[in-house]
Amino acid sequence: MHLPHQRGPLHDLPDTPEAYDAVLADVTEQALARITPDGNLEHPDAVDDIGDTSLGVTSLLAFAWQRTQDPRLPEGVRRSLAFHLRERVYVEDNPGYPNLKVRNSGLPYAHYTLAAGAHPIGDWPSTVWALLQTVNLLDTDGLVDDEQRTELLELAHGYWRWLTEATFFNPQEAGNQAIGCVVGGLMLARHLPVEQGEAVRARALELYADKIRAHRVRDRGALLPPEHGGAYDNNYGPISLSFLAQAHRVSGEEIFAEDGDTLARYIDARLTTGGFDIGGPRYSEQHSGFESVLGLRYFSRRIGSDLGRYRGDTRWGRHAAQADGGIDGHFAWMLIWQIQDGTRWHREPATAAARHQLRSGTVSVAFADRMTPAVVEAGGTYYLPAAVNRQHGFGPVTDGFLHCRPMGEVRVRDLRADGLTAKLVTKPVVGRDHVLRHVRSLYVTDGTRLWMTVAVERLPGSPYLLAGLPYAADDGDRVRRVATGEVAAAGELRLTHPEPERTDHFDARSETTQELAAFALAADPRGYGNPDEGWRHLVASTALEAEPAPGVPGDLHVFAVRYGAEGPFSPEFELGEQGLTVRTEAFTAVIGELAGDERGEPRLTLRG
């Protein structure tokens, strides 16, 4: 079974002018074959997100005409634009729409679905999308007559006023939608008379500062635009990055570049080497495709790291499409912007150490806020935090209690030596016995294998290390579900599975994805609830459990696990004045005493 949404790295899609011309040629042929006598270019199967889609295809045809001067296109553009102006502009309030500040404003907006009163909550983002399709058409010169152009400009200004005057701004708390609205205002301002344009531009910048930037949410050390109530979503987060790129391109305002750099570095830190990512408040496993290309490419160059390894949904690699692969005009402006932007991918990964990331070769560990692994990648397999007794993470377990949540400052030491990359994480943890213990976790990789060594003051009972939930593995340009991986341990290693057929127990051998299991546990319906919040209700999961290493001296329990290679694994441990020495087949490391250096920072030495 393959994961449905994470496919090939987005930087693998050709982005030469010739490749884009081929995409536009295909769009042209599809559109000319589809257009109805009244000018409608909507996909016949489209239901949701439809109010701007015919206009989106129109904008692609106009853009294609700019590049090719294809004589077949002007008539189709004018006829389809007339259709939108006549049939898809709404000025009467949508029955049941809950987010209006002004009733019966008479301002134009777009419907999320065509039926009045049907699912109107999506009208705000649909109107943002319609505004962006409109301003893209306004950027096309010499194609439509003065009368249509005047009507189009009035429509765009009306959309902007409806979004910013008649309704509450950003009612879904969705960063990508809100930044998209700001971009629409910045682009619209260039087409208005000077005084009006300056007012719209100033209002757009004010909205960004007061309604988006001031409400950023901190995660993994970064301040991020909130996305559907959370800090980041691996579908919408990269789309926000694209909107920040376009905002910087059209305005030149450094605030968009600075915030984009921050978001890009955050994405870089959480992405595995193979581009796998998981988590978010809306769709924990769904991934964008072409909508992310502009931002990932633009900021990969700015921060000097390979963000294009992000595994997007390449079914939407060029444009939005319905199930039959046919063009859907949703988000059409993103294809236009990425063609207009001349930035090329930066294809080399950053080499500087980052607090929430360990990466070398084909091995990576992405750390969550509390410096517990969020995803471990080794040997082409991805491991998620396992769950035991409603607790999630990687760490020592005793009597059902997982020692991974810090009670105090978490310290991190990064080190490179002899072709090895290492990270030492030390954190104080309080157990159910109220005893404060220091958990020291050492991660070392040679680029193909990952060694994880965890030392803690001796625990009562029969402790073991919760060492991950094997979940997915690379399979060419796809990611497939797995339930095992190449793992060895110094002590006995078990792969356990929870009770079957319980919603709050996740068995990796089943065909249920993490996303579906998380939504089943969420408080709200799929698409509106928070799957990450639901996943936190998970009681137990498939888990790798490693017994303590035998023969460890002193009053310590030490757990040692190697990912990415099978076969014998017999590390040796020695406790001396300098600390705990760990010897494996590939390295020798010394984890310093708890007191650390003169500032209390942990000591670490490493050699191959």
XYZ file of C-alpha atoms in Angstrom:
608
model
C 0.000 0.000 0.000
C 1.348 3.430 -0.996
C 0.642 6.648 0.856
C -1.754 8.520 -1.438
C -0.398 12.075 -1.259
C 3.382 11.947 -0.789
C 4.945 11.172 -4.130
C 8.013 12.532 -5.909
C 10.246 15.409 -4.779
C 8.968 18.614 -6.365
C 12.387 19.627 -7.683
C 12.318 16.565 -9.947
C 9.659 18.219 -12.117
C 11.304 19.973 -15.098
C 10.916 23.751 -14.789
C 12.552 24.961 -17.999
C 10.681 27.407 -20.284
C 10.207 24.552 -22.756
C 8.649 22.341 -20.070
C 6.265 25.098 -19.025
C 5.340 25.836 -22.641
C 4.391 22.174 -23.007
C 2.183 22.431 -19.900
C 0.450 25.541 -21.254
C -0.009 23.880 -24.649
C -1.782 20.971 -22.954
C -3.966 23.389 -20.950
C -4.834 25.221 -24.163
C -5.969 22.089 -25.975
C -8.013 20.899 -22.986
C -9.680 24.282 -22.567
C -10.530 24.774 -26.236
C -12.065 21.306 -26.327
C -14.042 21.906 -23.114
C -15.370 25.449 -23.484
C -19.170 25.535 -23.716
C -21.155 27.818 -26.028
C -21.782 30.193 -23.117
C -18.033 30.327 -22.287
C -17.893 28.033 -19.253
C -14.470 26.419 -18.657
C -15.280 24.601 -15.403
C -14.460 20.920 -15.155
C -17.771 19.030 -15.367
C -16.958 17.042 -12.203
C -16.046 20.066 -10.077
C -18.262 20.709 -7.043
C -16.232 22.357 -4.261
C -13.792 25.232 -4.767
C -15.533 26.000 -8.023
C -16.493 29.678 -7.907
C -13.208 30.890 -9.434
C -12.139 27.900 -11.510
C -13.459 28.898 -14.936
C -11.773 32.271 -14.443
C -8.578 30.426 -13.470
C -8.482 28.543 -16.762
C -9.220 31.826 -18.533
C -6.176 33.386 -16.877
C -4.008 30.472 -18.034
C -5.232 30.947 -21.604
C -4.463 34.656 -21.406
C -0.994 33.905 -20.084
C -0.429 31.310 -22.825
C -1.454 33.905 -25.429
C 1.148 36.317 -24.040
C 3.829 33.690 -24.619
C 2.670 32.208 -27.930
C 0.250 34.669 -29.585
C -1.874 31.633 -30.498
C -4.664 33.157 -32.653
C -7.245 30.725 -31.245
C -7.005 32.146 -27.726
C -8.341 35.732 -27.728
C -11.904 34.685 -28.561
C -11.891 31.976 -25.882
C -10.519 34.401 -23.275
C -13.159 37.050 -24.020
C -16.006 34.541 -24.093
C -14.992 32.789 -20.884
C -14.378 36.096 -19.127
C -17.850 37.214 -20.145
C -19.199 33.965 -18.654
C -17.585 34.658 -15.296
C -18.738 38.263 -15.214
C -22.262 37.196 -16.097
C -22.701 33.906 -14.201
C -20.162 33.621 -11.380
C -20.257 37.030 -9.683
C -22.523 37.119 -6.632
C -23.673 40.318 -4.908
C -26.547 39.067 -2.754
C -25.572 37.626 0.636
C -25.198 33.845 0.636
C -27.912 32.421 2.936
C -26.343 31.101 6.091
C -22.938 32.745 5.635
C -21.825 33.374 9.241
C -18.886 35.753 8.866
C -20.413 38.957 7.502
C -19.826 42.258 9.286
C -22.036 44.169 6.837
C -25.344 42.775 5.596
C -26.525 43.444 2.038
C -23.345 45.299 1.093
C -23.875 44.630 -2.601
C -20.146 43.870 -2.951
C -19.132 40.980 -5.214
C -17.806 37.686 -3.884
C -17.292 34.110 -5.104
C -19.133 30.955 -4.052
C -17.322 27.895 -2.723
C -20.104 25.802 -4.236
C -22.586 27.030 -6.808
C -25.738 26.285 -4.833
C -26.829 29.180 -2.623
C -26.539 28.401 1.076
C -24.658 25.159 0.423
C -21.450 25.013 2.455
C -20.970 28.810 2.402
C -18.104 28.781 4.925
C -15.677 28.434 2.002
C -16.806 31.671 0.351
C -14.011 33.734 1.956
C -11.070 31.763 0.514
C -12.944 31.293 -2.784
C -13.191 35.073 -3.048
C -9.464 35.396 -2.335
C -8.820 32.935 -5.156
C -11.179 34.838 -7.469
C -9.382 38.093 -6.655
C -6.043 36.519 -7.563
C -7.380 35.095 -10.832
C -8.761 38.556 -11.626
C -5.539 40.471 -10.988
C -3.610 37.943 -13.066
C -5.956 38.691 -15.959
C -5.477 42.426 -15.367
C -1.737 41.851 -15.777
C -2.393 40.698 -19.349
C -2.273 43.648 -21.782
C -3.932 43.963 -25.183
C -6.221 40.954 -25.000
C -9.604 42.166 -23.720
C -11.441 45.311 -24.778
C -11.694 48.420 -22.611
C -15.220 47.648 -21.469
C -14.338 44.169 -20.168
C -11.142 45.458 -18.612
C -12.992 48.232 -16.766
C -15.562 45.736 -15.506
C -12.774 43.360 -14.454
C -10.963 46.082 -12.489
C -14.173 47.107 -10.728
C -14.789 43.451 -9.889
C -11.305 43.000 -8.417
C -11.698 46.114 -6.257
C -15.113 44.853 -5.162
C -13.672 41.458 -4.201
C -11.022 43.237 -2.121
C -13.617 45.372 -0.342
C -15.830 42.350 0.388
C -12.848 40.498 1.879
C -11.650 43.416 3.996
C -14.800 45.426 4.772
C -17.923 43.268 4.532
C -16.520 40.163 6.290
C -14.272 39.278 9.180
C -10.716 38.911 7.926
C -9.385 35.350 7.727
C -12.360 33.671 9.434
C -10.848 30.169 9.162
C -7.564 31.224 10.810
C -5.757 29.903 7.744
C -2.413 31.553 7.121
C -2.248 30.607 3.451
C -5.649 32.165 2.729
C -4.854 35.327 4.675
C -1.462 35.897 3.040
C -3.084 35.166 -0.323
C -5.569 37.961 0.333
C -2.703 40.342 1.122
C -1.004 39.349 -2.145
C -4.259 40.076 -3.990
C -4.348 43.567 -2.496
C -0.711 44.247 -3.383
C -1.264 43.151 -6.991
C -4.571 45.025 -7.297
C -2.977 48.249 -6.055
C -0.770 48.407 -9.153
C -3.836 48.666 -11.409
C -5.789 51.315 -9.499
C -5.434 55.094 -9.765
C -2.491 56.267 -7.655
C -4.418 57.455 -4.613
C -6.692 54.398 -4.506
C -3.764 52.103 -5.156
C -1.707 53.534 -2.315
C -4.650 53.098 0.054
C -5.111 49.447 -0.942
C -1.381 48.737 -0.667
C -1.216 50.359 2.783
C -4.254 48.375 3.924
C -2.718 45.114 2.658
C 0.507 45.741 4.578
C -1.473 46.723 7.671
C -3.509 43.523 7.519
C -0.346 41.468 7.213
C 1.243 43.172 10.212
C -1.813 43.265 12.481
C -3.886 40.240 11.476
C -1.252 37.713 10.423
C 2.217 38.549 11.693
C 1.061 39.656 15.151
C -0.685 36.300 15.615
C 2.176 34.017 14.637
C 2.525 30.774 16.584
C 5.829 29.415 17.876
C 6.893 25.902 17.011
C 10.378 24.344 17.089
C 11.896 27.728 17.834
C 10.253 29.556 14.909
C 7.378 32.045 14.716
C 5.023 30.900 11.973
C 1.788 32.156 10.398
C -1.015 30.174 12.075
C -2.642 27.573 9.857
C -6.180 26.459 10.704
C -5.483 27.000 14.395
C -2.026 25.387 14.462
C 1.517 26.504 13.859
C 2.116 24.599 10.632
C 0.412 22.217 8.260
C 2.443 20.156 5.818
C -0.093 20.813 3.067
C -0.829 24.490 3.608
C 2.492 25.569 5.145
C 4.456 25.368 1.879
C 1.535 27.131 0.147
C 1.938 29.992 2.638
C 5.599 30.046 1.651
C 4.565 30.521 -1.989
C 2.337 33.439 -1.043
C 5.194 35.015 0.921
C 7.424 34.640 -2.139
C 4.876 36.364 -4.357
C 4.281 39.094 -1.772
C 8.007 39.822 -1.774
C 8.211 39.695 -5.573
C 5.395 42.196 -6.136
C 5.975 44.548 -3.188
C 9.706 44.432 -2.473
C 8.867 44.626 1.253
C 11.596 42.901 3.263
C 9.149 41.747 5.920
C 7.858 39.087 3.520
C 11.385 37.899 2.735
C 12.326 37.754 6.418
C 9.205 35.820 7.397
C 9.627 33.560 4.377
C 13.214 32.817 5.382
C 11.996 31.848 8.856
C 9.292 29.557 7.507
C 11.695 28.061 4.951
C 14.312 27.228 7.597
C 11.570 25.663 9.702
C 10.424 23.517 6.770
C 14.031 22.582 6.054
C 14.517 21.446 9.656
C 11.399 19.303 9.774
C 11.824 17.702 6.342
C 13.617 14.382 6.255
C 16.361 13.811 3.701
C 13.887 11.863 1.574
C 11.312 14.652 1.724
C 8.822 12.836 3.963
C 6.855 14.983 6.381
C 3.820 14.433 8.530
C 1.646 16.546 10.793
C -0.567 19.590 10.878
C -3.869 20.906 12.157
C -5.819 20.193 8.974
C -4.484 17.327 6.824
C -1.692 15.467 8.555
C -0.567 13.503 5.482
C -1.902 15.436 2.494
C 0.624 17.411 0.476
C 0.394 20.211 -2.029
C 1.959 19.998 -5.466
C 2.444 22.897 -7.878
C 1.037 25.311 -5.263
C 4.246 24.879 -3.244
C 6.801 25.115 -6.039
C 7.142 28.910 -6.106
C 7.814 29.238 -2.373
C 10.029 26.190 -1.988
C 12.105 27.162 -5.024
C 12.285 30.892 -4.218
C 13.332 30.387 -0.611
C 15.535 27.345 -1.242
C 17.761 29.783 -3.100
C 17.491 32.456 -0.393
C 18.409 30.193 2.559
C 20.805 27.985 0.584
C 19.195 24.623 1.198
C 17.364 21.973 -0.792
C 13.671 22.455 -0.004
C 12.689 20.840 -3.294
C 13.146 17.392 -1.760
C 9.657 17.987 -0.275
C 7.536 15.116 -1.540
C 4.524 16.801 -3.087
C 1.431 15.316 -4.623
C 2.682 15.150 -8.201
C -0.808 14.396 -9.483
C -1.090 18.163 -8.986
C 2.476 18.672 -10.153
C 1.559 21.239 -12.815
C -1.952 22.454 -12.021
C -5.060 21.441 -10.122
C -6.724 18.401 -11.663
C -9.829 16.332 -11.164
C -9.804 12.541 -10.813
C -9.595 12.052 -14.579
C -6.489 14.245 -14.737
C -8.338 17.060 -16.478
C -7.402 20.667 -15.731
C -9.231 22.446 -12.911
C -8.617 26.174 -12.635
C -8.224 26.107 -8.829
C -5.034 27.951 -7.767
C -4.172 28.672 -11.420
C -2.246 31.812 -10.464
C 0.443 29.689 -8.799
C 1.366 28.083 -12.120
C 1.578 31.541 -13.710
C 3.713 32.970 -10.904
C 6.168 30.065 -10.907
C 6.599 30.428 -14.675
C 7.148 34.183 -14.300
C 9.705 33.730 -11.524
C 13.202 33.045 -12.805
C 14.590 31.572 -9.569
C 16.112 28.131 -9.967
C 16.147 25.363 -7.394
C 18.973 25.204 -4.876
C 19.613 21.468 -4.874
C 22.239 21.014 -2.148
C 21.215 20.542 1.487
C 22.399 23.038 4.071
C 25.325 21.734 6.116
C 25.148 24.019 9.157
C 23.846 22.399 12.336
C 20.231 23.185 13.241
C 18.759 22.615 16.680
C 15.710 20.655 15.534
C 17.444 18.600 12.876
C 20.166 15.998 12.411
C 20.929 15.207 8.794
C 23.723 13.503 6.887
C 23.635 11.478 3.700
C 20.442 9.433 3.628
C 19.850 9.668 7.379
C 17.885 12.338 9.180
C 16.124 13.002 12.445
C 13.540 15.784 12.703
C 12.993 16.837 16.302
C 9.776 18.204 17.780
C 9.578 21.193 20.091
C 10.746 19.227 23.144
C 13.696 17.737 21.243
C 12.159 14.284 21.002
C 12.305 12.824 17.476
C 9.245 13.599 15.386
C 10.485 11.497 12.449
C 13.542 9.240 12.194
C 14.743 8.284 8.708
C 17.356 5.597 8.110
C 17.765 2.921 5.480
C 14.918 4.468 3.485
C 12.439 3.777 6.307
C 10.574 6.410 8.322
C 9.848 5.881 12.024
C 7.237 7.910 13.918
C 6.984 8.333 17.689
C 5.360 5.235 19.139
C 2.612 5.348 21.773
C 2.346 3.581 25.086
C -0.245 4.233 27.781
C -1.395 7.432 25.959
C 2.166 8.815 25.862
C 3.993 9.387 22.597
C 7.685 9.671 21.810
C 11.083 8.007 21.863
C 12.516 7.300 25.306
C 12.872 5.003 28.334
C 9.691 3.419 29.686
C 9.204 2.018 33.163
C 5.901 0.796 34.603
C 4.093 2.331 31.643
C 5.646 5.790 32.091
C 7.561 7.304 29.167
C 10.526 9.445 30.212
C 10.724 11.970 27.368
C 8.868 15.110 28.488
C 11.354 17.610 29.952
C 10.933 19.209 33.350
C 13.429 22.010 32.817
C 15.855 23.225 30.185
C 16.697 20.994 27.234
C 20.348 21.296 26.178
C 21.716 20.365 22.765
C 25.294 19.806 21.586
C 26.096 19.277 17.876
C 29.389 17.804 16.683
C 31.010 16.638 13.440
C 34.151 14.504 13.338
C 35.748 11.914 11.053
C 32.788 11.807 8.645
C 30.315 11.437 11.500
C 27.530 13.798 12.536
C 26.217 13.729 16.091
C 23.704 15.442 18.338
C 23.536 15.071 22.114
C 20.250 16.025 23.779
C 20.086 16.219 27.581
C 16.888 16.876 29.463
C 15.710 16.577 33.079
C 12.657 14.331 33.380
C 10.452 13.630 36.399
C 8.952 10.163 36.706
C 5.824 9.055 38.511
C 8.011 8.476 41.574
C 8.771 12.252 41.554
C 12.474 11.547 41.139
C 14.344 13.933 38.811
C 16.466 12.050 36.308
C 18.587 13.298 33.439
C 17.939 11.564 30.134
C 20.930 11.832 27.795
C 20.204 10.874 24.181
C 23.059 10.627 21.692
C 22.325 10.410 17.959
C 25.240 9.574 15.633
C 25.152 8.933 11.888
C 27.688 8.122 9.199
C 25.202 9.091 6.485
C 23.816 5.581 6.011
C 23.165 4.322 9.554
C 21.870 5.969 12.725
C 22.933 5.017 16.248
C 20.772 6.147 19.155
C 22.158 5.734 22.665
C 20.057 6.755 25.674
C 21.508 6.870 29.188
C 19.530 7.541 32.355
C 19.981 6.964 36.084
C 18.890 3.439 36.913
C 15.150 2.926 36.686
C 13.069 0.600 38.856
C 11.254 -2.424 37.484
C 11.874 -3.687 33.976
C 12.499 -0.661 31.764
C 12.801 -0.633 28.002
C 13.380 1.968 25.313
C 10.406 2.999 23.175
C 12.322 3.213 19.906
C 9.743 4.166 17.295
C 6.846 3.098 15.129
C 8.002 1.858 11.682
C 5.507 3.487 9.338
C 6.678 4.158 5.768
C 9.550 3.562 3.360
C 10.809 4.983 0.085
C 9.677 3.023 -2.950
C 10.992 4.769 -6.056
C 9.019 7.961 -6.487
C 6.381 6.821 -4.005
C 6.199 6.175 -0.265
C 4.701 2.886 0.871
C 3.365 1.747 4.217
C 5.517 -0.650 6.216
C 5.398 -2.239 9.652
C 9.063 -3.223 10.036
C 12.525 -1.783 9.477
C 16.207 -2.637 9.645
C 16.874 -2.129 13.349
C 19.253 -3.748 15.831
C 19.674 -3.219 19.573
C 22.274 -3.948 22.238
C 19.624 -5.604 24.390
C 16.673 -7.696 23.344
C 14.582 -5.995 20.652
C 10.827 -6.558 20.294
C 8.322 -5.337 17.730
C 4.967 -5.248 19.507
C 1.488 -4.564 18.181
C -1.559 -3.308 20.120
C -4.987 -4.850 20.423
C -6.691 -5.022 17.032
C -9.919 -3.279 16.053
C -9.761 -0.458 18.569
C -9.877 3.095 17.249
C -7.389 4.367 19.833
C -4.882 1.586 19.081
C -2.795 1.812 15.896
C -1.450 -1.365 14.338
C 1.085 -0.556 11.603
C 0.219 -3.821 9.858
C -3.241 -2.506 9.005
C -4.018 -0.499 5.878
C -5.277 2.468 7.888
C -3.030 5.485 7.427
C -1.950 7.693 10.286
C -4.087 10.451 8.793
C -7.283 8.388 8.784
C -6.607 7.018 12.258
C -5.988 10.545 13.555
C -9.217 11.895 12.061
C -11.143 9.000 13.590
C -9.917 10.222 16.992
C -10.410 13.936 16.300
C -13.267 15.852 17.891
C -14.487 17.430 14.648
C -15.255 16.142 11.135
C -12.539 15.301 8.678
C -11.309 18.485 7.031
C -12.345 20.642 9.976
C -10.956 18.887 13.015
C -7.325 18.731 14.042
C -5.897 15.289 13.196
C -2.811 15.936 15.319
C -5.082 16.648 18.271
C -6.940 13.427 17.540
C -3.698 11.451 17.251
C -2.766 12.597 20.749
C -5.691 10.478 21.998
C -3.954 7.365 20.709
C -3.462 4.918 23.588
C -1.022 2.455 22.043
C 0.673 1.712 18.750
C 2.978 -0.716 17.059
C 6.322 -0.137 18.761
C 9.956 -1.128 18.734
C 10.964 -1.914 22.307
C 14.653 -2.327 23.228
C 15.808 -3.815 26.532
C 18.730 -2.163 28.371
C 22.206 -3.012 27.149
C 23.761 -5.750 29.306
C 26.805 -5.192 31.460
C 26.583 -1.411 31.831
C 28.701 -0.251 34.775
C 27.587 2.100 37.520
C 24.098 3.158 38.493
C 22.898 3.601 34.908
C 20.540 2.119 32.415
C 21.832 2.491 28.853
C 19.797 1.658 25.772
C 21.433 1.406 22.353
C 19.681 1.025 18.999
C 21.011 1.095 15.426
C 18.732 1.985 12.511
C 19.412 1.289 8.847
C 21.357 -1.964 9.119
C 20.672 -5.456 10.373
C 23.155 -7.950 11.762
C 25.105 -8.181 15.014
C 25.311 -5.079 17.179
C 27.451 -5.262 20.320
C 28.363 -1.805 21.621
C 30.546 -1.501 24.697
C 30.163 0.990 27.549
C 32.626 2.258 30.100
C 32.057 4.722 32.909
C 35.016 6.896 33.909
C 36.018 10.343 35.126
C 35.216 11.939 31.747
C 31.771 10.370 31.537
C 30.184 7.493 29.694
C 32.240 6.048 26.816
C 30.271 4.384 24.014
C 32.137 2.156 21.547
C 30.458 0.786 18.437
C 31.706 -0.707 15.176
C 31.851 2.797 13.653
C 32.748 5.295 16.401
C 33.771 6.006 19.951
C 31.915 8.749 21.818
C 32.247 10.107 25.325
C 29.113 11.597 26.884
C 30.280 13.965 29.603
C 29.179 13.972 33.212
C 25.862 15.621 34.100
C 27.563 18.740 35.447
C 28.899 19.522 31.967
C 31.251 22.444 31.406
C 31.510 25.661 33.422
C 28.138 26.750 31.995
C 26.534 23.390 32.544
C 26.547 22.595 28.830
C 26.896 18.877 28.051
C 30.313 17.635 26.968
C 30.648 15.368 23.966
C 33.683 13.952 22.172
C 33.522 11.805 19.060
C 35.944 9.977 16.815
C 35.629 7.390 14.069
